[in-house]
Coordinates of C-alpha atoms in Angstrom, one line a residue:
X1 CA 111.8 102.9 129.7
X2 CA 110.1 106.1 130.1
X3 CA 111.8 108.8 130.2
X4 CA 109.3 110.3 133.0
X5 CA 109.5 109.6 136.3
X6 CA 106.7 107.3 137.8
X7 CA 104.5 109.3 140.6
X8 CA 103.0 107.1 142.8
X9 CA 100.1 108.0 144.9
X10 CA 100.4 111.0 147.2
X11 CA 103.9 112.0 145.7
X12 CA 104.8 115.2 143.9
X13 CA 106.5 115.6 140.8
X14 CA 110.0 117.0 142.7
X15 CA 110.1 114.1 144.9
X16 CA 109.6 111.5 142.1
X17 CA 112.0 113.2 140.1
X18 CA 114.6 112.7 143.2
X19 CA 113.8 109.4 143.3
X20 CA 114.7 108.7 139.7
X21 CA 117.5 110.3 139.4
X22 CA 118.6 108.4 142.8
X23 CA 117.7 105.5 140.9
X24 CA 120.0 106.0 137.8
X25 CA 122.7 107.2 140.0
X26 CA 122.5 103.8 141.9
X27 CA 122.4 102.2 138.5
X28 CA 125.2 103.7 137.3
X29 CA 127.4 102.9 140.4
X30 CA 126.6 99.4 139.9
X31 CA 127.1 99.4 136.2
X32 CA 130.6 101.6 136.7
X33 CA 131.9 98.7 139.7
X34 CA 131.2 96.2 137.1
X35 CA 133.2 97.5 133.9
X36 CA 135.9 98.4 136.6
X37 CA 136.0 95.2 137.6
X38 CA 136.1 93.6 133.6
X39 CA 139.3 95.9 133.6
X40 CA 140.7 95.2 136.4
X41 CA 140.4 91.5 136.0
X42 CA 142.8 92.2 133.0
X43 CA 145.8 93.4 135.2
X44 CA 145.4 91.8 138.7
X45 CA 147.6 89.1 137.4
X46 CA 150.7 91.2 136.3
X47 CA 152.2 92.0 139.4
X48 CA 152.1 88.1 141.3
X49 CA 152.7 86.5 138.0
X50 CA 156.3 86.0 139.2
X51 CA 154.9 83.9 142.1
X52 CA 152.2 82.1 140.4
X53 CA 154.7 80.7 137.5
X54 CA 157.2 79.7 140.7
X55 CA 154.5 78.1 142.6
X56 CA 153.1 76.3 139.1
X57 CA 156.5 75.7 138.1
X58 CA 156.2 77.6 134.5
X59 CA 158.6 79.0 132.2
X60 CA 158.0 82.4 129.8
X61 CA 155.8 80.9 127.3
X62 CA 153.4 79.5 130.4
X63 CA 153.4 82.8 132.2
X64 CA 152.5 84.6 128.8
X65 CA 149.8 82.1 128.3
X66 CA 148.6 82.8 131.9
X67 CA 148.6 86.5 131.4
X68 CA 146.8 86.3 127.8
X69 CA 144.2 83.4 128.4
X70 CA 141.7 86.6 129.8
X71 CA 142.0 88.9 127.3
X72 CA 142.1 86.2 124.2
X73 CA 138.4 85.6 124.3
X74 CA 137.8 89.1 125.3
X75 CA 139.0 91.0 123.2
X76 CA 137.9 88.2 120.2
X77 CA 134.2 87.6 121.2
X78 CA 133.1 91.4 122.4
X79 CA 131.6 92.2 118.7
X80 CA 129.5 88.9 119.0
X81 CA 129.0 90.3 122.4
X82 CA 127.1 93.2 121.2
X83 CA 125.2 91.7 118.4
X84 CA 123.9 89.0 121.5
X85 CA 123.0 92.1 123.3
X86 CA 121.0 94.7 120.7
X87 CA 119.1 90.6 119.8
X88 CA 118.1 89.6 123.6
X89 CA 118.6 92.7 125.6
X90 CA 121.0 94.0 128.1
X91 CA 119.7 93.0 131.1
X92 CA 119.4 89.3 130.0
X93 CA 123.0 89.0 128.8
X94 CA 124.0 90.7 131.5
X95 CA 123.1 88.0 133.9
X96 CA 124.3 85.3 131.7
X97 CA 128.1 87.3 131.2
X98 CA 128.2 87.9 135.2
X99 CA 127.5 84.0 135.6
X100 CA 129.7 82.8 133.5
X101 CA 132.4 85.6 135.0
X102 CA 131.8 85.0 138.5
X103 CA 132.0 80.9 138.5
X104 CA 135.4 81.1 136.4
X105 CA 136.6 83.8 138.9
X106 CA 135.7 80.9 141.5
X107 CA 137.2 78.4 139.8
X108 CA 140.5 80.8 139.4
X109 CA 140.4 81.3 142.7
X110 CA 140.6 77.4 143.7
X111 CA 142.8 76.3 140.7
X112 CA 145.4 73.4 141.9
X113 CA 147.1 73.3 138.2
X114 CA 148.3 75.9 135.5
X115 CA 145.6 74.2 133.1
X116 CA 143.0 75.1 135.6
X117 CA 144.4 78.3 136.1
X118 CA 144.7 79.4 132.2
X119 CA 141.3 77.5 131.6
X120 CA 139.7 79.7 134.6
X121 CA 140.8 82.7 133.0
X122 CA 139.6 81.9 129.4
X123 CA 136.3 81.4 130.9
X124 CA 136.5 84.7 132.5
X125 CA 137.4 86.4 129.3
X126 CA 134.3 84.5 127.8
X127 CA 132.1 86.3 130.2
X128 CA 133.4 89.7 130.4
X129 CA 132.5 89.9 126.4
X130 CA 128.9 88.9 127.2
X131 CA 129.1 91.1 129.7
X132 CA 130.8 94.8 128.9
X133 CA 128.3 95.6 125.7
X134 CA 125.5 94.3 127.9
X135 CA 126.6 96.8 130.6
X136 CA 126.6 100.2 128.1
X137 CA 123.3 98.8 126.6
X138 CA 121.9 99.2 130.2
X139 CA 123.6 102.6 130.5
X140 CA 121.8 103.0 127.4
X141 CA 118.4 102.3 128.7
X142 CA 119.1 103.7 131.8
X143 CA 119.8 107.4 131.2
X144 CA 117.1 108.3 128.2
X145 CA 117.7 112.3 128.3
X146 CA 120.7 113.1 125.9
X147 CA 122.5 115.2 128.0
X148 CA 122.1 113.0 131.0
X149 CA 123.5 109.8 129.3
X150 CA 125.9 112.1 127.8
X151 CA 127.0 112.9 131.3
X152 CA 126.9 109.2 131.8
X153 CA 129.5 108.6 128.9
X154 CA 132.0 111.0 129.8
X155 CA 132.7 109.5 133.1
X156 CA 131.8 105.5 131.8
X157 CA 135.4 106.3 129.9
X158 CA 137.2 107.1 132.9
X159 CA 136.1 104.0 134.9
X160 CA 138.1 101.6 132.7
X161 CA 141.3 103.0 132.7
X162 CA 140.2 103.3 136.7
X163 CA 140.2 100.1 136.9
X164 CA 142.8 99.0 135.5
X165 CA 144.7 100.4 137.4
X166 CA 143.0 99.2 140.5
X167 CA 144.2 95.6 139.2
X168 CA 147.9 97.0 139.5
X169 CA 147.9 98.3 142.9
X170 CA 145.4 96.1 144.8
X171 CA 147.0 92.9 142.8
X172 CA 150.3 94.0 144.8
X173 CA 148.7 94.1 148.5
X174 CA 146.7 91.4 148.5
X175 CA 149.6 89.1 146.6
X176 CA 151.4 90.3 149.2
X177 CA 149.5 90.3 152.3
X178 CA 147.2 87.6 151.6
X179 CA 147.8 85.4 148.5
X180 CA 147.4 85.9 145.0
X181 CA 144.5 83.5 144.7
X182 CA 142.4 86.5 146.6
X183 CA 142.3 88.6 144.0
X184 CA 140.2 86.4 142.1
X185 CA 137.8 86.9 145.2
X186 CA 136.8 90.0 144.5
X187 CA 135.3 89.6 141.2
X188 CA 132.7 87.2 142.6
X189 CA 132.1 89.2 145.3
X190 CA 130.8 91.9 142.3
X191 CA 129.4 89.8 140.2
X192 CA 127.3 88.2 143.4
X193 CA 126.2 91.9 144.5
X194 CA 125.1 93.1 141.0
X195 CA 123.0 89.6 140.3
X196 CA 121.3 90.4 143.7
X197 CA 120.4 93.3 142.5
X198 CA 119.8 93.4 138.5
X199 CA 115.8 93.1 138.6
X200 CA 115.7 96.0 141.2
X201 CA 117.7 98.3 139.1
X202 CA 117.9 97.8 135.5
X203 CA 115.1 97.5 133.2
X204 CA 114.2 95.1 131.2
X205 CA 114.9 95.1 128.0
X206 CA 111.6 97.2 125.6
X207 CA 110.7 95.1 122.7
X208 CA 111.9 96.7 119.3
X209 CA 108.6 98.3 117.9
X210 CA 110.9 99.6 115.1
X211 CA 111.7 96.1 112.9
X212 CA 112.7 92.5 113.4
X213 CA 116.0 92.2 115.9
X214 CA 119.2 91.8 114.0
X215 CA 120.5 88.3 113.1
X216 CA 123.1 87.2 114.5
X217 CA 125.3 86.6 111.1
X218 CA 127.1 83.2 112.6
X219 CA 129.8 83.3 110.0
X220 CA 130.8 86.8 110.3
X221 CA 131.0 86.0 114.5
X222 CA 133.1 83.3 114.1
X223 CA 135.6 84.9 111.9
X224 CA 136.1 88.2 113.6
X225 CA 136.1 86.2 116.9
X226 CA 138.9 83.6 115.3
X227 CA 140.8 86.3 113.9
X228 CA 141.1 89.0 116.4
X229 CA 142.0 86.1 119.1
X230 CA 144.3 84.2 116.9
X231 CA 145.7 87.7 115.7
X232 CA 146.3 89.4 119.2
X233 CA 147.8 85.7 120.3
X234 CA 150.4 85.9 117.7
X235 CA 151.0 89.7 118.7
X236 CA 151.5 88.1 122.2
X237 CA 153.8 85.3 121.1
X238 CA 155.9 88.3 119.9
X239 CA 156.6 89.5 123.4
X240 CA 158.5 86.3 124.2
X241 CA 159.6 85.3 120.4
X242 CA 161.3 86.6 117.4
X243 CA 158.8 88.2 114.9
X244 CA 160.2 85.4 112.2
X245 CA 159.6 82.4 114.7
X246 CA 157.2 79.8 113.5
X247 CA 154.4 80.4 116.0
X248 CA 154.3 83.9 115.6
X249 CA 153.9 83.8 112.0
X250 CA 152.0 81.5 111.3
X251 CA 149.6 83.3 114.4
X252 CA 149.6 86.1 112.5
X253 CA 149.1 85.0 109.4
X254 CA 145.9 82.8 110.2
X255 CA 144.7 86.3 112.5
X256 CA 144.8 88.6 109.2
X257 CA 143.8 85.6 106.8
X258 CA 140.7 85.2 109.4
X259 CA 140.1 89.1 109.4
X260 CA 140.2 90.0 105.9
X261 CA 138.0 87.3 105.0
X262 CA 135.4 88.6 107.6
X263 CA 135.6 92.1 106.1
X264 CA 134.9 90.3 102.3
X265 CA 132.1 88.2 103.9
X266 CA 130.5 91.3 105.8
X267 CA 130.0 93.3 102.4
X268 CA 127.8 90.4 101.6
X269 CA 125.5 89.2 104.1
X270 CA 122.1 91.3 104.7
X271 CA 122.4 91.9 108.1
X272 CA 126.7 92.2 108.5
X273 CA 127.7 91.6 112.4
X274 CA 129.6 95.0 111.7
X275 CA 127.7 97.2 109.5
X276 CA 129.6 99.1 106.9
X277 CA 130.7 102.5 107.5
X278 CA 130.1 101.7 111.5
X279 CA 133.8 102.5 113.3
X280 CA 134.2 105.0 110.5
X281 CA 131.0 107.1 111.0
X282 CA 131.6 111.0 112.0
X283 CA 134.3 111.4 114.3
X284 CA 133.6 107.8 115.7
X285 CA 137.3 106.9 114.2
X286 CA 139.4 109.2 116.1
X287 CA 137.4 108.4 119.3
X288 CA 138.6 105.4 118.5
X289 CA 141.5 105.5 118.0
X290 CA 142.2 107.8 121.2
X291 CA 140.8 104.9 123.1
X292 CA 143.2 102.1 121.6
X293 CA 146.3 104.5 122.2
X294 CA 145.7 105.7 125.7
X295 CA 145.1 102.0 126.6
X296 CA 148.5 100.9 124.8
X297 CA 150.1 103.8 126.6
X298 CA 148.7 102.8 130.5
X299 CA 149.5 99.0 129.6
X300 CA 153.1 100.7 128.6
X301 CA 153.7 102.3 131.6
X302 CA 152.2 99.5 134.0
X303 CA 154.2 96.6 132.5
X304 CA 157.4 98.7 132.3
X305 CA 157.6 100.7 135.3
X306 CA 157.3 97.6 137.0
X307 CA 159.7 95.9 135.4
X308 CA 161.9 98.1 136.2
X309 CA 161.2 99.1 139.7
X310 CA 161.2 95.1 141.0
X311 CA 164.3 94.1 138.6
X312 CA 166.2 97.0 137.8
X313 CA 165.7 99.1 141.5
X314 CA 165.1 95.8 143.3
X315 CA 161.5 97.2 144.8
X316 CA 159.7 94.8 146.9
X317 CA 156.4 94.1 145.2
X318 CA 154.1 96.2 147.7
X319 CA 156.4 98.9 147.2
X320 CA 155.8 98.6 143.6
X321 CA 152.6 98.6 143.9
X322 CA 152.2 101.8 146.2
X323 CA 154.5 103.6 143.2
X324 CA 151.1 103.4 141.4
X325 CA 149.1 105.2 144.0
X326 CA 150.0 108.9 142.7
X327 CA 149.0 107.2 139.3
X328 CA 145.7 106.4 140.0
X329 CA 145.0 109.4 142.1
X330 CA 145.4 111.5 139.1
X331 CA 143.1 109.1 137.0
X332 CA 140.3 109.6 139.5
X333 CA 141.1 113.6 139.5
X334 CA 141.3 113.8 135.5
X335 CA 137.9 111.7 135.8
X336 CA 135.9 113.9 137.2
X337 CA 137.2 117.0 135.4
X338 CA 136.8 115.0 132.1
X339 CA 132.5 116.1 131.9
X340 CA 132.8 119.6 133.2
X341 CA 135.6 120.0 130.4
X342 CA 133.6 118.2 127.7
X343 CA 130.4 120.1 128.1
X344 CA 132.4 123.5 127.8
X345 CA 134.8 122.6 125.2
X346 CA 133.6 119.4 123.2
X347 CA 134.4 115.6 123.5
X348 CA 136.7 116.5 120.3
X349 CA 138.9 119.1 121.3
X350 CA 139.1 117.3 125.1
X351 CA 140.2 114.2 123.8
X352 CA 143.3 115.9 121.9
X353 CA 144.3 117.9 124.7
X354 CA 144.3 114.3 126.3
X355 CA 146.2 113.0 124.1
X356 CA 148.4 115.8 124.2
X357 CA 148.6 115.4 128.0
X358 CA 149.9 111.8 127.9
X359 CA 152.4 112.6 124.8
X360 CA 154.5 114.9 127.2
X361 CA 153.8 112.5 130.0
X362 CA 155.4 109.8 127.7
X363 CA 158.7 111.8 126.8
X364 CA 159.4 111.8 129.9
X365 CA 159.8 108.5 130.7
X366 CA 161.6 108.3 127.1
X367 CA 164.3 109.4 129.9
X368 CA 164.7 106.6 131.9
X369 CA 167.8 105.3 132.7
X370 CA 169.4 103.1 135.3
X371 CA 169.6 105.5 138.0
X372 CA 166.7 107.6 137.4
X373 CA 164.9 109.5 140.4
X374 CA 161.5 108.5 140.9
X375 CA 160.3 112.0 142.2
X376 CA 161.9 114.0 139.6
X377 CA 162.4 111.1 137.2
X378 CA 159.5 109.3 137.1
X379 CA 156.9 110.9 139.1
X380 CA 156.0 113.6 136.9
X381 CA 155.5 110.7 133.8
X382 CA 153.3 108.7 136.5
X383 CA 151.0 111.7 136.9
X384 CA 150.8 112.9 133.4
X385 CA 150.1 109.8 131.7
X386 CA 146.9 109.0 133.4
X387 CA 145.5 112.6 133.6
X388 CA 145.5 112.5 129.6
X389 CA 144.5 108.8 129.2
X390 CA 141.5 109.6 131.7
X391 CA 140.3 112.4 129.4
X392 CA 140.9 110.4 126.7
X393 CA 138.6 107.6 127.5
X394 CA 136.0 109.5 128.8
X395 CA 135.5 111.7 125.1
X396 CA 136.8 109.0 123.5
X397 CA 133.3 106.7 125.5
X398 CA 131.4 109.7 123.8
X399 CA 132.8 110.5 121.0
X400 CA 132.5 106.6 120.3
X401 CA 128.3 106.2 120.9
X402 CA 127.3 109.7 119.5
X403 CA 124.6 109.2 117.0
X404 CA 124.5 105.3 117.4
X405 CA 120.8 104.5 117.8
X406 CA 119.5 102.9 120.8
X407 CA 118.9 99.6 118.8
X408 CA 122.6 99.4 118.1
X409 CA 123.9 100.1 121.9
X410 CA 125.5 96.6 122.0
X411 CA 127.4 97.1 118.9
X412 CA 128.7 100.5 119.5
X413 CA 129.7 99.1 123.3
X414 CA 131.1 95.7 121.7
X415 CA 133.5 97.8 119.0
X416 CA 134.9 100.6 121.9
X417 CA 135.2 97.9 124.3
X418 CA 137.6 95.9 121.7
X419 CA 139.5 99.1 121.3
X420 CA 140.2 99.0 124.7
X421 CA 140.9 95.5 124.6
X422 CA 143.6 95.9 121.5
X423 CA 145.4 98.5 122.7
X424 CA 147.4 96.6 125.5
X425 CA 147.7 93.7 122.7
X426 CA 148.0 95.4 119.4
X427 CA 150.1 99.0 120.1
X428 CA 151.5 97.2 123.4
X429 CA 153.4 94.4 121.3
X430 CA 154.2 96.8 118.3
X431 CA 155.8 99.3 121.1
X432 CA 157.8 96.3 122.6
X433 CA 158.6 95.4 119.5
X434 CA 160.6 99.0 119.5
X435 CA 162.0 98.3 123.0
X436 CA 163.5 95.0 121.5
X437 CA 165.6 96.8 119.0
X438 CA 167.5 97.9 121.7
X439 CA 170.5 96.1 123.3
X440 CA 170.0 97.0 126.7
X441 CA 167.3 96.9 128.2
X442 CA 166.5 99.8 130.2
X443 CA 167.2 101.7 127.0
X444 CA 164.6 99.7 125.1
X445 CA 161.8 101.2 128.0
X446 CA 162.9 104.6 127.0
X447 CA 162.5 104.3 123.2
X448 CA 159.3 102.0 124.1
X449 CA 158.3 105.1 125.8
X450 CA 159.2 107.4 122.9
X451 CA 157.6 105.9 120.8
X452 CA 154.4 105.7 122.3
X453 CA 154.7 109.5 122.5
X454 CA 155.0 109.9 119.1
X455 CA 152.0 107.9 118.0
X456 CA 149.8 110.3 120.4
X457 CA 151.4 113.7 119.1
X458 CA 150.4 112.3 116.1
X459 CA 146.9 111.0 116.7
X460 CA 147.0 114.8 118.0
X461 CA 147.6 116.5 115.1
X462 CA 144.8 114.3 113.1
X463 CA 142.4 115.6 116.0
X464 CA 143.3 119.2 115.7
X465 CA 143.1 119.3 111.8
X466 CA 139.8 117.2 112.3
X467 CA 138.3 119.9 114.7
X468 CA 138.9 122.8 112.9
X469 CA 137.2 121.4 109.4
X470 CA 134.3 120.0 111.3
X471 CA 133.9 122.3 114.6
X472 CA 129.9 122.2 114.0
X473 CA 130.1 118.7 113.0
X474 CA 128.1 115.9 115.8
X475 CA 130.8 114.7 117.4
X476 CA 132.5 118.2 118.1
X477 CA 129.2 119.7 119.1
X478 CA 128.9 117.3 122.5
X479 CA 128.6 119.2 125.3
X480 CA 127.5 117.7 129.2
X481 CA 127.1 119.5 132.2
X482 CA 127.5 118.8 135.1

């Protein structure tokens, strides 16, 4: 895609140029509704899963199977995901990721059993991870000038987070205004819209003039796919069952078994689904990294705050819900602060100060008790939080695709996108894990909380250290305006 505009007959070069950049803009906006939507797909469940497991009849195990069957194939398939999209293009696996989405989102929406429910949702998960590297490949395509599709990245981070918490708050109105099978209506009504509309706003996919298209490296798919699923399911289990049960174990055992075997195969194949060095490349890590944390740290504070507002306060679950307003407010605040602040002082240095933002946030919480205020109490926790994740994301997005060539768009998307995806699994069960060791249970939240807090002081201090010996470095140097 050129990175000119196209002057038609009659038309000067200002007006064409309007009427590109109306035309990314419009891209974008479709591309942005459509991560959101991935996201919030993730958490739309939590808040009526209550009703749904009394209305299907399920115990704990069946309403943790509901509330994992999404991200399972997600989080496990998004590296395949990516390899599918730098071999066939974006826009081509875009449609196929959407279709598959939308009809499961459909079927969700009608399912008259907890199979076809937890089925539904697997099928979901199966498209979303066609779909979200597809998505940045696009944005990829999209916005050829650098500092435009750096632009692009700063607030692509935001938009997930966004999301998600969209899924908490809109989850609890329509669950309780309409019925919780409505939710599952607005995912088709998204993917419908940006189907419509694909051909008229993304471009097709330019063949690679530069070598053959990657294989696909079967083996190395199935393994990683296998063993982060199998992996994040025993992580899961763990929320429910003692680390030492049988299903657990054995889960976890098969997960790293899986993974280790994909990192031994990967060193020998020519063309490795995850090239060597990849995630490790520049400052790439810590972006990372950031990512993985903030999304632990909102899945935290979503699944424990309303925990405790419904159980422990006895909060209707509207009322719930609307305690997440202020939340997302400063999410969508922080968001568009996030490229301003990243063109003047560098994805790195933003993304610690985000972390930094959501450590004090965190302690915060680490307060709670059975009585606590929520204006004084938990309010100030509820705005922190977000504001740093929100920076996070956004220079953790470009701290994440800086330097990645446009041949390897799917990849890069494919490996931040499962960084997202393992932070509410991964650091969410390991924090839990820490709220367990307590007797009761409102005092498990806090150190749950406190410990998240630590992990992003120290994430941090890495950052700062990592700044100041490589301020010139490319990730550091990043800048967007705005």
């Amino acid at each position: 895609m050129s990175s000119q505009p196209q002057i038609t007959p009659g038309e000067s070069m200002p007006r064409a140029r309007v009427r590109a950049a109306a035309g990314t803009g419009r891209a974008f906006a479709v591309l942005a509704v459509v991560q959101a939507t991935l996201i919030f797909t993730i958490t739309l469940i939590a808040v009526p899963l209550p009703l749904i497991g009394r209305e299907f009849g399920l115990d704990s195990s069946g309403l943790v199977l509901v509330n994992a069957a999404y991200g399972l194939p997600y989080s496990g398939l998004l590296l395949f995901g990516g390899r599918l999209t730098d071999r066939f293009g974006g826009r081509q696996l875009l449609v196929i990721g959407l279709a598959i989405f939308g009809l499961a989102s459909l079927a969700g929406a009608f399912a008259p059993t907890f199979t076809a429910l937890v089925v539904a949702r697997f099928v979901q998960g199966i498209g979303a991870a066609l779909t979200a590297p597809a998505a940045l490949a696009i944005l990829r395509a999209v916005f050829t000038d650098g500092a435009a599709f750096g632009r692009a990245m700063a607030a692509w981070g935001g938009v997930s987070v966004l999301g998600a918490a969209a899924g908490t708050v809109v989850s609890g109105a329509i669950t309780t205004w309409v019925s919780w099978r409505w939710m599952f209506v607005i995912p088709v009504v998204v993917t419908t819209l940006t189907l419509a509309l694909h051909r008229r706003l993304f471009p097709a996919a330019e063949p690679d003039t530069a070598g053959s298209p990657p294989g696909l490296d079967p083996l190395g798919a199935v393994l990683a796919t296998l063993g982060i699923s199998i992996g994040s399911y025993g992580l899961i289990l763990s929320l429910e069952n003692s680390w030492t049960s049988a299903g657990v174990l054995v889960s976890l055992v098969i997960g790293l078994a899986l993974l280790v075997a994909f990192t031994v195969i990967e060193r020998r194949v020519r063309q490795p689904l995850l090239p060597a060095g990849f995630i490790g490349r520049g400052q790439r890590l810590f972006g990372l990294v950031g990512i993985l944390l903030s999304a632990a740290g909102s899945g935290l504070i979503a699944f424990l705050l309303a925990l405790y507002l419904q159980n422990e306060r006895g909060w209707t679950t509207l009322a719930t819900a609307g305690a997440f307003i202020p939340y997302t407010a400063a999410l969508i605040a922080s968001n568009r602060a996030a490229g301003p602040l990243i063109g003047r002082f560098g994805a790195m240095r933003v993304a610690t100060a985000g972390l930094i933002i959501s450590a004090t946030g965190l302690a915060l919480l680490a307060n709670l008790h059975p009585d606590t205020d929520f204006v004084v109490g938990l309010l100030p926790g509820l705005i922190l939080l977000p504001a740093g994740a929100s920076l996070v994301f956004s220079a953790g997005a470009v701290l994440a695709i800086a330097g990645v060539p446009a041949s390897q768009s799917g990849l890069a998307g494919g490996v931040m996108n499962t960084a997202m995806e393992l932070g509410p699994t991964v650091g969410f069960a390991v924090l839990m894990a820490v709220a367990a060791t307590r007797i009761d249970t409102i005092d498990g939240y806090a150190w749950a909380f406190g410990a998240a807090a630590a992990a992003h002081i120290v994430a941090a201090i890495v950052g700062v250290v990592s700044a100041r010996r490589t301020s010139t470095s490319a990730g550091d140097s990043i800048r967007t305006t705005v």
